[in-house]
Short mmCIF file of C-alpha atoms and ligand atoms in Angstrom, two decimals:
data_model
loop_
_atom_site.label_atom_id
_atom_site.label_comp_id
_atom_site.label_asym_id
_atom_site.label_seq_id
_atom_site.Cartn_x
_atom_site.Cartn_y
_atom_site.Cartn_z
CA MET A 1 0.00 0.00 0.00
CA SER A 2 1.53 3.29 -1.05
CA GLU A 3 0.85 6.53 0.72
CA ILE A 4 1.28 10.02 -0.64
CA LEU A 5 1.01 13.07 1.50
CA TYR A 6 0.68 16.47 -0.12
CA HIS A 7 1.03 19.51 2.03
CA ARG A 8 -0.96 22.38 0.62
CA GLU A 9 -0.29 24.99 3.23
CA GLY A 10 -2.83 27.72 2.79
CA LEU A 11 -2.82 27.34 -0.95
CA LEU A 12 -6.40 26.44 -1.46
CA GLY A 13 -9.41 27.28 0.60
CA PRO A 14 -12.20 24.99 1.67
CA ARG A 15 -14.79 23.51 -0.67
CA ILE A 16 -12.37 22.69 -3.45
CA GLU A 17 -13.09 19.41 -5.12
CA LEU A 18 -10.88 17.63 -7.53
CA HIS A 19 -12.67 15.07 -9.61
CA ILE A 20 -10.46 12.43 -11.08
CA ALA A 21 -12.62 10.42 -13.42
CA PRO A 22 -11.24 7.46 -15.38
CA GLU A 23 -11.94 9.27 -18.64
CA GLY A 24 -10.01 12.24 -17.31
CA LEU A 25 -7.01 10.00 -16.81
CA THR A 26 -7.29 8.61 -20.29
CA LEU A 27 -7.63 12.09 -21.69
CA VAL A 28 -4.41 13.43 -20.26
CA GLY A 29 -2.68 10.37 -21.60
CA ARG A 30 -1.09 9.28 -18.37
CA GLY A 31 -2.48 5.81 -18.87
CA GLY A 32 -3.04 3.19 -16.27
CA ALA A 33 -6.55 4.29 -15.45
CA GLY A 34 -8.15 1.12 -16.65
CA SER A 35 -5.91 -1.00 -14.48
CA ALA A 36 -5.86 1.33 -11.51
CA GLU A 37 -6.85 -0.19 -8.23
CA PHE A 38 -8.34 2.20 -5.75
CA ALA A 39 -8.74 1.51 -2.10
CA PRO A 40 -10.99 3.64 0.08
CA LEU A 41 -9.31 6.75 1.36
CA ALA A 42 -8.62 6.91 5.04
CA ASP A 43 -10.94 9.25 6.85
CA VAL A 44 -8.80 12.20 7.76
CA ALA A 45 -10.17 15.53 8.94
CA GLY A 46 -10.89 17.64 5.93
CA VAL A 47 -10.56 14.79 3.50
CA SER A 48 -13.45 12.71 2.34
CA ALA A 49 -13.93 10.32 -0.48
CA ALA A 50 -16.61 8.38 -2.23
CA PRO A 51 -16.28 4.60 -2.15
CA MET A 52 -13.90 3.72 -4.90
CA GLY A 53 -13.75 0.86 -7.29
CA ARG A 54 -12.16 0.45 -10.66
CA LYS A 55 -14.60 2.77 -12.36
CA ALA A 56 -15.49 5.11 -9.54
CA THR A 57 -14.95 8.83 -9.66
CA VAL A 58 -12.58 9.91 -6.97
CA THR A 59 -13.55 13.08 -5.19
CA ILE A 60 -11.06 14.64 -2.89
CA SER A 61 -12.18 17.59 -0.80
CA PHE A 62 -9.73 19.92 0.81
CA GLY A 63 -10.91 20.81 4.25
CA SER A 64 -10.23 24.14 5.84
CA ALA A 65 -9.13 22.49 9.09
CA ARG A 66 -6.15 20.72 7.59
CA SER A 67 -4.37 21.77 4.49
CA ALA A 68 -3.08 18.29 3.81
CA TRP A 69 -4.24 15.85 1.23
CA VAL A 70 -3.77 12.18 1.89
CA ILE A 71 -4.16 9.49 -0.69
CA ARG A 72 -3.67 5.89 0.29
CA GLY A 73 -3.43 2.76 -1.70
CA MET A 74 -3.49 4.34 -5.12
CA HIS A 75 -2.01 2.63 -8.13
CA PRO A 76 1.47 4.11 -8.73
CA SER A 77 0.71 5.33 -12.27
CA VAL A 78 -2.34 7.22 -11.05
CA ALA A 79 -0.45 8.53 -8.06
CA GLU A 80 2.21 9.87 -10.39
CA TRP A 81 -0.42 11.63 -12.46
CA VAL A 82 -2.04 13.15 -9.40
CA GLU A 83 1.34 14.31 -8.16
CA ARG A 84 2.05 16.04 -11.45
CA LEU A 85 -1.38 17.66 -11.44
CA VAL A 86 -0.80 18.99 -7.95
CA THR A 87 2.61 20.39 -8.91
CA GLU A 88 1.13 22.13 -11.93
CA GLU A 89 -1.64 23.57 -9.87
CA GLN A 90 0.72 24.71 -7.15
CA SER A 91 2.83 26.55 -9.67
CA ALA A 92 -0.28 28.16 -11.14
CA VAL A 93 -1.37 29.29 -7.69
CA ALA A 94 2.14 30.48 -6.83
CA LYS A 95 2.20 32.43 -10.06
CA LEU A 96 -1.04 34.17 -9.21
CA ALA A 97 0.44 35.15 -5.89
CA SER A 98 3.29 36.96 -7.64
CA PRO A 99 3.40 40.77 -7.37
CA GLN A 100 2.40 41.46 -10.98
CA HIS A 101 -0.97 39.94 -10.20
CA ASN A 102 -1.46 42.02 -7.09
CA ARG A 103 -1.53 45.32 -8.91
CA ARG A 104 -4.69 46.63 -10.53
CA LEU A 105 -3.99 47.46 -14.17
CA SER A 106 -5.99 49.96 -16.19
CA VAL A 107 -8.10 48.61 -19.04
CA ASP A 108 -5.47 49.88 -21.51
CA GLU A 109 -2.72 48.10 -19.60
CA ILE A 110 -4.75 44.87 -19.56
CA THR A 111 -5.19 45.08 -23.34
CA ARG A 112 -1.47 45.76 -23.82
CA THR A 113 -0.40 42.92 -21.51
CA CYS A 114 -2.76 40.51 -23.28
CA SER A 115 -1.25 41.42 -26.68
CA GLU A 116 2.27 40.90 -25.27
CA ILE A 117 1.29 37.48 -23.92
CA VAL A 118 -0.22 36.44 -27.25
CA ALA A 119 2.80 37.81 -29.17
CA ASP A 120 5.37 35.84 -27.20
CA ALA A 121 3.35 32.66 -27.66
CA ASP A 122 5.59 30.12 -25.99
CA GLY A 123 2.78 27.64 -25.46
CA ARG A 124 1.78 29.24 -22.18
CA ALA A 125 -0.32 32.02 -23.69
CA ALA A 126 -3.64 30.52 -22.60
CA VAL A 127 -2.40 29.92 -19.05
CA ASP A 128 -1.00 33.45 -18.74
CA LEU A 129 -4.11 35.05 -20.26
CA ALA A 130 -6.44 33.17 -17.92
CA ASP A 131 -4.31 34.08 -14.88
CA LEU A 132 -4.10 37.73 -15.85
CA ILE A 133 -7.80 38.14 -16.63
CA LEU A 134 -9.05 36.37 -13.50
CA ALA A 135 -6.66 38.28 -11.25
CA GLN A 136 -7.58 41.62 -12.82
CA ALA A 137 -11.30 40.83 -12.49
CA VAL A 138 -10.79 40.46 -8.74
CA LEU A 139 -8.63 43.58 -8.50
CA HIS A 140 -11.27 45.55 -10.41
CA GLY A 141 -13.96 44.33 -8.03
CA ALA A 142 -15.88 42.49 -10.77
CA SER A 143 -18.66 40.13 -9.70
CA ASP A 144 -18.53 38.10 -12.94
CA VAL A 145 -16.19 37.59 -15.86
CA HIS A 146 -17.64 36.67 -19.25
CA PHE A 147 -15.60 35.11 -22.04
CA ASP A 148 -17.87 35.65 -25.04
CA PRO A 149 -16.87 33.71 -28.17
CA PHE A 150 -17.52 35.14 -31.63
CA SER A 151 -16.36 33.72 -34.97
CA GLU A 152 -13.05 35.63 -35.13
CA ARG A 153 -12.53 36.83 -31.56
CA VAL A 154 -13.25 36.45 -27.86
CA VAL A 155 -14.61 39.42 -25.93
CA VAL A 156 -13.75 39.45 -22.24
CA ARG A 157 -16.19 41.43 -20.12
CA PHE A 158 -16.30 42.23 -16.39
CA ARG A 159 -19.53 42.89 -14.52
CA GLN A 160 -18.73 45.80 -12.25
CA ASP A 161 -21.27 47.37 -9.97
CA GLY A 162 -23.93 45.38 -11.80
CA VAL A 163 -23.04 46.57 -15.30
CA LEU A 164 -21.15 44.50 -17.92
CA GLN A 165 -18.18 46.33 -19.41
CA ASP A 166 -16.01 45.19 -22.32
CA VAL A 167 -12.44 44.88 -21.09
CA VAL A 168 -10.41 43.25 -23.83
CA THR A 169 -10.98 41.65 -27.22
CA LEU A 170 -8.71 38.70 -27.98
CA ASP A 171 -7.91 37.26 -31.36
CA GLY A 172 -9.87 34.13 -32.29
CA GLY A 173 -6.60 32.17 -32.48
CA VAL A 174 -6.46 31.77 -28.70
CA LYS A 175 -10.17 31.00 -28.27
CA GLN A 176 -9.92 27.23 -28.09
CA ARG A 177 -6.83 27.15 -25.85
CA LEU A 178 -8.19 29.79 -23.49
CA THR A 179 -11.48 27.92 -23.11
CA SER A 180 -9.60 24.67 -22.40
CA ARG A 181 -7.42 26.40 -19.83
CA LEU A 182 -10.43 27.85 -18.01
CA LYS A 183 -12.03 24.42 -17.97
CA VAL A 184 -8.87 22.84 -16.56
CA VAL A 185 -8.64 25.49 -13.83
CA SER A 186 -12.26 24.89 -12.82
CA HIS A 187 -12.07 21.09 -13.07
CA LEU A 188 -14.57 20.84 -15.92
CA ALA A 189 -14.29 17.98 -18.41
CA THR A 190 -12.25 19.55 -21.21
CA PHE A 191 -13.31 16.92 -23.73
CA LYS A 192 -17.03 17.66 -23.29
CA ASN A 193 -17.97 20.73 -25.27
CA ALA A 194 -21.57 20.11 -26.26
CA VAL A 195 -23.04 20.21 -22.76
CA ALA A 196 -23.40 22.86 -20.06
CA GLN A 197 -21.02 22.33 -17.14
CA GLU A 198 -20.38 23.94 -13.78
CA GLY A 199 -17.19 23.92 -11.75
CA ARG A 200 -15.22 25.77 -9.13
CA ALA A 201 -11.73 27.02 -8.52
CA ALA A 202 -9.93 28.93 -5.81
CA LEU A 203 -7.03 31.20 -6.67
CA LYS A 204 -4.76 33.23 -4.48
CA ILE A 205 -4.93 36.86 -5.53
CA GLY A 206 -3.87 39.98 -3.68
CA GLY A 207 -2.87 37.95 -0.62
CA ARG A 208 -6.24 36.26 -0.22
CA THR A 209 -7.97 33.18 -1.55
CA VAL A 210 -10.75 34.04 -3.96
CA ASP A 211 -13.36 31.48 -5.04
CA PHE A 212 -14.64 31.36 -8.60
CA ARG A 213 -17.71 29.49 -9.82
CA PHE A 214 -17.41 28.66 -13.49
CA SER A 215 -20.01 27.63 -15.99
CA SER A 216 -19.62 26.78 -19.64
CA ILE A 217 -22.38 26.57 -22.22
CA PRO A 218 -22.10 25.69 -25.91
CA THR A 219 -22.85 28.50 -28.39
CA ILE A 220 -22.66 28.52 -32.19
CA HIS A 221 -19.16 30.07 -31.97
CA GLY A 222 -17.78 27.74 -29.32
CA GLU A 223 -18.20 27.55 -25.60
CA LYS A 224 -19.04 30.60 -23.57
CA VAL A 225 -17.37 30.47 -20.17
CA THR A 226 -18.41 32.70 -17.30
CA ALA A 227 -16.90 32.92 -13.84
CA ARG A 228 -18.61 34.36 -10.78
CA VAL A 229 -16.21 35.87 -8.30
CA PHE A 230 -16.58 35.24 -4.57
CA ASP A 231 -14.07 37.53 -2.97
CA PRO A 232 -13.83 37.29 0.83
CA ALA A 233 -12.71 40.94 0.89
CA ARG A 234 -16.16 41.83 -0.44
CA SER A 235 -18.17 39.57 1.79
CA ILE A 236 -18.35 41.60 4.94
CA PHE A 237 -22.00 41.71 5.85
CA ASP A 238 -22.83 44.74 7.92
CA VAL A 239 -26.34 46.21 8.17
CA GLY A 240 -24.72 49.61 8.74
CA LYS A 241 -23.17 49.48 5.27
CA LEU A 242 -26.24 48.57 3.22
CA GLY A 243 -27.08 52.20 2.57
CA MET A 244 -30.13 52.61 4.85
CA THR A 245 -30.74 55.98 6.47
CA ALA A 246 -30.17 55.98 10.25
CA GLU A 247 -33.91 56.14 10.86
CA MET A 248 -34.71 53.21 8.58
CA LEU A 249 -31.84 51.16 9.99
CA SER A 250 -33.08 51.50 13.54
CA LEU A 251 -36.60 50.47 12.47
CA PHE A 252 -35.21 47.51 10.50
CA VAL A 253 -33.10 46.16 13.37
CA SER A 254 -35.89 46.65 15.89
CA MET A 255 -38.10 44.44 13.71
CA LEU A 256 -35.32 41.89 13.31
CA MET A 257 -34.92 41.64 17.06
CA GLN A 258 -38.57 40.65 17.59
CA PRO A 259 -39.03 37.10 18.92
CA GLN A 260 -41.08 36.11 15.89
CA GLY A 261 -42.37 37.36 12.58
CA THR A 262 -41.72 37.27 8.86
CA ILE A 263 -39.69 39.92 7.04
CA LEU A 264 -39.88 39.64 3.27
CA LEU A 265 -37.53 41.22 0.77
CA THR A 266 -38.31 41.98 -2.82
CA GLY A 267 -36.38 43.32 -5.81
CA PRO A 268 -35.12 41.95 -9.14
CA ALA A 269 -32.13 39.59 -9.40
CA GLY A 270 -28.92 41.36 -8.43
CA SER A 271 -30.62 43.97 -6.25
CA GLY A 272 -28.68 42.99 -3.13
CA LYS A 273 -31.35 40.96 -1.32
CA THR A 274 -28.97 38.16 -0.31
CA THR A 275 -26.45 40.67 1.04
CA THR A 276 -29.19 42.30 3.12
CA MET A 277 -30.31 38.95 4.52
CA TYR A 278 -26.74 37.90 5.33
CA ALA A 279 -26.14 41.26 7.01
CA ALA A 280 -29.34 40.76 9.06
CA LEU A 281 -28.17 37.29 10.16
CA SER A 282 -24.75 38.68 11.12
CA TYR A 283 -26.43 41.44 13.12
CA LEU A 284 -28.60 38.95 15.00
CA HIS A 285 -25.63 36.71 15.66
CA GLU A 286 -23.76 39.62 17.23
CA HIS A 287 -26.55 41.43 19.04
CA LYS A 288 -29.26 39.00 20.07
CA ARG A 289 -28.67 37.63 23.53
CA ASN A 290 -28.95 33.92 24.16
CA LEU A 291 -29.64 33.30 20.49
CA SER A 292 -30.02 29.54 20.19
CA SER A 293 -29.47 29.03 16.50
CA LEU A 294 -29.57 30.53 13.05
CA ALA A 295 -30.28 28.45 9.97
CA THR A 296 -30.67 29.00 6.26
CA VAL A 297 -32.13 27.11 3.32
CA GLU A 298 -30.61 28.45 0.11
CA ASP A 299 -30.28 27.73 -3.58
CA PRO A 300 -27.40 28.22 -3.95
CA VAL A 301 -25.49 28.91 -0.74
CA GLU A 302 -23.60 32.02 -1.86
CA TYR A 303 -21.21 32.55 1.02
CA ASP A 304 -20.13 30.40 3.91
CA LEU A 305 -21.24 32.47 6.89
CA GLN A 306 -19.36 30.26 9.43
CA VAL A 307 -21.72 30.94 12.37
CA VAL A 308 -24.91 29.85 10.63
CA ASN A 309 -26.16 26.36 9.69
CA GLN A 310 -26.60 26.67 5.95
CA THR A 311 -28.49 24.08 3.91
CA GLN A 312 -28.23 23.90 0.16
CA VAL A 313 -31.39 22.98 -1.76
CA ASN A 314 -30.84 20.06 -4.12
CA ASN A 315 -33.87 19.45 -6.32
CA ALA A 316 -32.21 16.52 -8.08
CA SER A 317 -32.04 14.56 -4.83
CA GLY A 318 -35.49 15.69 -3.67
CA LEU A 319 -34.24 18.27 -1.17
CA THR A 320 -36.56 21.03 -2.35
CA PHE A 321 -37.02 24.34 -0.53
CA ALA A 322 -40.11 22.94 1.20
CA ASN A 323 -38.48 19.64 2.23
CA ALA A 324 -35.30 21.29 3.42
CA LEU A 325 -37.30 23.88 5.36
CA ARG A 326 -39.40 21.23 7.09
CA THR A 327 -36.27 19.33 8.12
CA VAL A 328 -34.48 22.45 9.33
CA LEU A 329 -37.52 23.57 11.36
CA ARG A 330 -37.53 20.27 13.24
CA GLN A 331 -34.29 21.45 14.81
CA ASP A 332 -36.15 24.55 15.96
CA PRO A 333 -33.84 27.40 14.92
CA GLU A 334 -34.70 30.78 16.40
CA VAL A 335 -33.96 32.59 13.16
CA ILE A 336 -34.34 31.11 9.71
CA MET A 337 -33.49 32.57 6.33
CA ILE A 338 -35.11 31.05 3.25
CA GLY A 339 -33.46 31.96 -0.06
CA GLU A 340 -36.73 32.40 -1.89
CA ILE A 341 -40.44 31.65 -1.50
CA ARG A 342 -41.75 30.55 -4.87
CA ASP A 343 -44.20 27.73 -4.20
CA ARG A 344 -47.21 27.21 -1.99
CA GLU A 345 -45.65 24.66 0.35
CA THR A 346 -42.66 26.84 1.15
CA ALA A 347 -44.94 29.88 1.55
CA ASP A 348 -47.21 27.97 3.97
CA ILE A 349 -44.38 26.60 6.09
CA ALA A 350 -42.58 29.96 6.17
CA THR A 351 -45.63 31.98 7.26
CA GLN A 352 -46.56 29.37 9.89
CA ALA A 353 -43.00 29.44 11.23
CA GLY A 354 -43.20 33.24 11.53
CA LEU A 355 -46.19 32.76 13.85
CA THR A 356 -44.74 30.03 16.00
CA GLY A 357 -41.68 31.53 17.61
CA HIS A 358 -39.33 31.96 14.67
CA MET A 359 -37.97 35.04 12.97
CA VAL A 360 -38.24 34.27 9.25
CA LEU A 361 -36.35 36.18 6.56
CA SER A 362 -37.01 35.49 2.91
CA THR A 363 -37.48 36.93 -0.56
CA VAL A 364 -40.58 36.96 -2.74
CA HIS A 365 -40.67 37.94 -6.38
CA ALA A 366 -43.09 40.85 -6.82
CA ARG A 367 -43.21 44.28 -8.42
CA SER A 368 -43.85 46.25 -5.24
CA ALA A 369 -43.94 45.93 -1.47
CA ALA A 370 -47.74 45.53 -1.47
CA GLY A 371 -47.38 43.04 -4.34
CA VAL A 372 -45.41 40.73 -2.04
CA LEU A 373 -48.44 40.22 0.22
CA LEU A 374 -50.75 39.46 -2.71
CA ARG A 375 -48.15 37.14 -4.25
CA LEU A 376 -48.32 34.95 -1.13
CA VAL A 377 -52.13 34.92 -1.37
CA ASP A 378 -51.84 34.02 -5.09
CA LEU A 379 -49.54 31.14 -4.16
CA GLY A 380 -52.39 29.80 -2.02
CA VAL A 381 -51.58 31.01 1.50
CA GLU A 382 -54.69 32.00 3.49
CA PRO A 383 -54.96 35.82 3.72
CA PHE A 384 -55.34 35.62 7.52
CA LEU A 385 -52.04 33.74 7.71
CA VAL A 386 -50.26 36.35 5.56
CA ALA A 387 -51.87 39.17 7.59
CA SER A 388 -50.86 37.75 10.95
CA SER A 389 -47.40 36.50 10.07
CA VAL A 390 -45.78 39.15 7.86
CA THR A 391 -44.18 41.91 9.93
CA ALA A 392 -42.65 43.98 7.16
CA VAL A 393 -41.73 44.08 3.49
CA LEU A 394 -38.44 45.56 2.34
CA SER A 395 -38.21 46.51 -1.31
CA GLN A 396 -34.73 47.29 -2.60
CA ARG A 397 -32.43 48.10 -5.53
CA LEU A 398 -28.72 48.74 -5.91
CA VAL A 399 -27.49 52.00 -7.44
CA ARG A 400 -23.91 52.80 -8.42
CA ALA A 401 -22.06 55.32 -6.29
CA VAL A 402 -20.49 58.37 -7.90
CA CYS A 403 -16.67 58.04 -8.22
CA ALA A 404 -15.17 60.27 -5.55
CA ASN A 405 -12.07 60.83 -7.67
CA CYS A 406 -13.80 62.50 -10.62
CA ALA A 407 -17.07 63.75 -9.07
CA ARG A 408 -18.23 67.20 -10.24
CA GLU A 409 -21.10 69.17 -8.82
CA TYR A 410 -23.73 70.22 -11.34
CA ALA A 411 -27.09 71.97 -11.50
CA PRO A 412 -30.10 69.81 -12.48
CA SER A 413 -32.14 70.60 -15.57
CA GLY A 414 -35.72 71.82 -15.20
CA GLU A 415 -36.96 68.41 -16.37
CA GLU A 416 -34.90 66.62 -13.69
CA SER A 417 -36.04 69.00 -10.97
CA GLY A 418 -39.66 68.30 -11.89
CA ARG A 419 -39.29 64.54 -12.24
CA PHE A 420 -37.39 64.09 -8.97
CA ARG A 421 -39.31 66.81 -7.13
CA LEU A 422 -36.13 68.66 -6.21
CA LYS A 423 -36.47 71.64 -3.92
CA GLY A 424 -33.28 73.36 -5.04
CA GLY A 425 -30.05 73.55 -3.09
CA GLU A 426 -29.24 69.84 -3.52
CA ARG A 427 -25.56 69.06 -4.07
CA LEU A 428 -25.95 66.83 -7.11
CA GLN A 429 -22.84 65.03 -8.29
CA MET A 430 -21.81 63.33 -11.51
CA GLY A 431 -18.60 61.43 -12.27
CA ALA A 432 -16.65 62.89 -15.20
CA GLY A 433 -14.88 59.56 -15.75
CA CYS A 434 -11.30 58.75 -14.81
CA GLU A 435 -8.81 55.88 -14.67
CA GLN A 436 -9.99 54.78 -11.22
CA CYS A 437 -13.56 54.19 -12.37
CA ASN A 438 -12.69 52.85 -15.86
CA ASN A 439 -14.29 56.02 -17.24
CA THR A 440 -17.73 55.05 -16.00
CA GLY A 441 -18.00 57.79 -13.37
CA TYR A 442 -18.99 55.23 -10.73
CA VAL A 443 -17.23 53.07 -8.12
CA GLY A 444 -19.12 50.68 -5.86
CA ARG A 445 -22.81 50.52 -5.12
CA THR A 446 -25.27 51.33 -2.39
CA GLY A 447 -28.83 50.24 -1.69
CA ILE A 448 -32.03 52.23 -1.99
CA PHE A 449 -34.96 50.97 0.03
CA GLN A 450 -38.61 51.10 0.90
CA LEU A 451 -39.28 49.57 4.30
CA ALA A 452 -42.96 48.92 4.86
CA PRO A 453 -44.01 47.64 8.30
CA ILE A 454 -47.41 45.94 8.01
CA SER A 455 -49.92 47.98 10.01
CA ASP A 456 -53.23 46.85 11.48
CA THR A 457 -55.02 48.71 8.69
CA MET A 458 -52.99 46.81 6.10
CA ARG A 459 -53.87 43.52 7.86
CA GLU A 460 -57.58 44.33 7.80
CA MET A 461 -57.36 45.28 4.14
CA LEU A 462 -55.68 41.96 3.36
CA LEU A 463 -58.48 40.08 5.14
CA ARG A 464 -61.03 42.04 3.11
CA ARG A 465 -59.10 41.04 -0.02
CA SER A 466 -58.35 44.61 -1.03
CA SER A 467 -56.83 45.20 -4.46
CA LEU A 468 -53.15 45.83 -5.16
CA ASN A 469 -53.96 49.47 -5.94
CA ASP A 470 -55.70 49.96 -2.61
CA LEU A 471 -52.87 48.30 -0.68
CA GLU A 472 -50.30 50.43 -2.47
CA GLY A 473 -52.39 53.55 -1.78
CA GLN A 474 -52.51 52.62 1.89
CA LEU A 475 -48.71 52.25 2.08
CA GLU A 476 -48.42 55.67 0.50
CA ASN A 477 -50.82 57.11 3.13
CA GLU A 478 -48.74 55.51 5.85
CA GLN A 479 -45.68 57.27 4.40
CA THR A 480 -43.51 54.21 4.19
CA GLY A 481 -41.56 56.09 1.52
CA THR A 482 -40.73 54.93 -1.98
CA LEU A 483 -37.62 53.68 -3.72
CA LEU A 484 -37.60 56.88 -5.78
CA ALA A 485 -37.81 59.09 -2.69
CA ASP A 486 -35.00 57.18 -0.94
CA GLY A 487 -32.90 57.30 -4.12
CA THR A 488 -33.47 61.03 -4.58
CA LEU A 489 -32.31 61.57 -1.00
CA LYS A 490 -29.08 59.77 -1.87
CA ALA A 491 -28.63 61.71 -5.10
CA ALA A 492 -29.23 64.98 -3.24
CA ALA A 493 -26.44 63.97 -0.87
CA GLY A 494 -24.13 63.32 -3.83
CA VAL A 495 -23.88 59.56 -3.18
CA THR A 496 -25.42 58.53 -6.49
CA SER A 497 -26.63 60.42 -9.57
CA LEU A 498 -30.08 61.15 -10.97
CA GLU A 499 -28.98 59.47 -14.21
CA GLU A 500 -28.24 56.27 -12.27
CA LEU A 501 -31.62 56.42 -10.49
CA SER A 502 -33.35 56.68 -13.87
CA ARG A 503 -31.39 53.68 -15.15
CA VAL A 504 -32.27 51.50 -12.16
CA LEU A 505 -35.85 52.59 -11.53
CA GLY A 506 -36.76 52.96 -15.23
ZN1 ZN B 1 -13.74 58.39 -11.66
#
């Protein structure tokens, strides 16, 4: 029985899986896969493995507790292959940790560096391009990187502050190799190009380990690869940094601290709902005395919150939102976050839980705060249950913040003053565009909100089955504010611009 011990001190973070499938072994031409004999891996902290046989897929997980990887009883030819793979990966990670990848380059510099890499083509062009682009995406604070294939070129785009920006256009000659490299990095099957695939990778950039979630889908011009960036430096969840006014924040946390109730968030995809819920959980963890437990049911789990029991929905294995929620509730958590309510069962269980000693946080797809309540009724929840369980609805959007480096004060036009009901005297700002904001005039984002506590009048109206219009009118009477009013307040303070509010609110 041979034993190989790889020390991977701090190189890779948790949740990294390396799938070594027999076809993968054949593909890289190391041979020996067919005759390989696998024995079960020893159970070591941080290392787990599926039962292995001649044809089994070996899954090795790197735990966060121990940065060691132990493989026992592996056929020598396979062991040699694995060793080589690890060495290659270590050098790739070490390379990303080098100083040139810790400095944010301007878009022009990225373009120039990419051309230099392609020009010196020494067989490593694809590796160097992938490293450079992924590292720069992180340094630019991008949330996604898109590699869009066209017939003669590949366009690399970063999503920054919610908006996709073209960064560099590469010649079609590197398309195939770059795609293969990205698939190798993210442990996707390089030989499968007609199916959609998902994979993960962790790379060390700027002194920290950044997770990437990759997906590849076939298009008529080749595979389109996208990578979502999960940067720990951007995952600090603090209710004080969401962008709520002091008054709204104190109302929001006072509702969170109630022993029971249901707080529902609404807003389109990418409007910051998950961040708000994570920030709320972090607040409760820090401030609620004798808090027994916090749990989540999510699809997908976006960040590992460490102090919360997070459950990932898995429809393929029957662990739907409703099933997962039922199971989690048996353990009686004090606070539960549900990624999304989109079916009757989940809606029923969630609203019941909010009435029986749990604080429930979730999201519901609707066009307005009042629409959230009617959406639950449309899903089949009894109006009295909605009326008695829901404490508040928080509607939100994310707006880009004006770049402090190139901000200029300006006077609004008459049309803007009318549309935004400006009183005059506001200090409106607009970014002129500079190197620091990639000429967009914006850096970072902040939330705009409407927080609507559900009043007794609203409850009665729900029981009487009032219309959406009437419910919305009532919220207006109660002066719960609007997204536009909250946004205008932020534009008047120079945080965002009127142009940005128009873009987000339509
Ligand atoms: Zn700027």
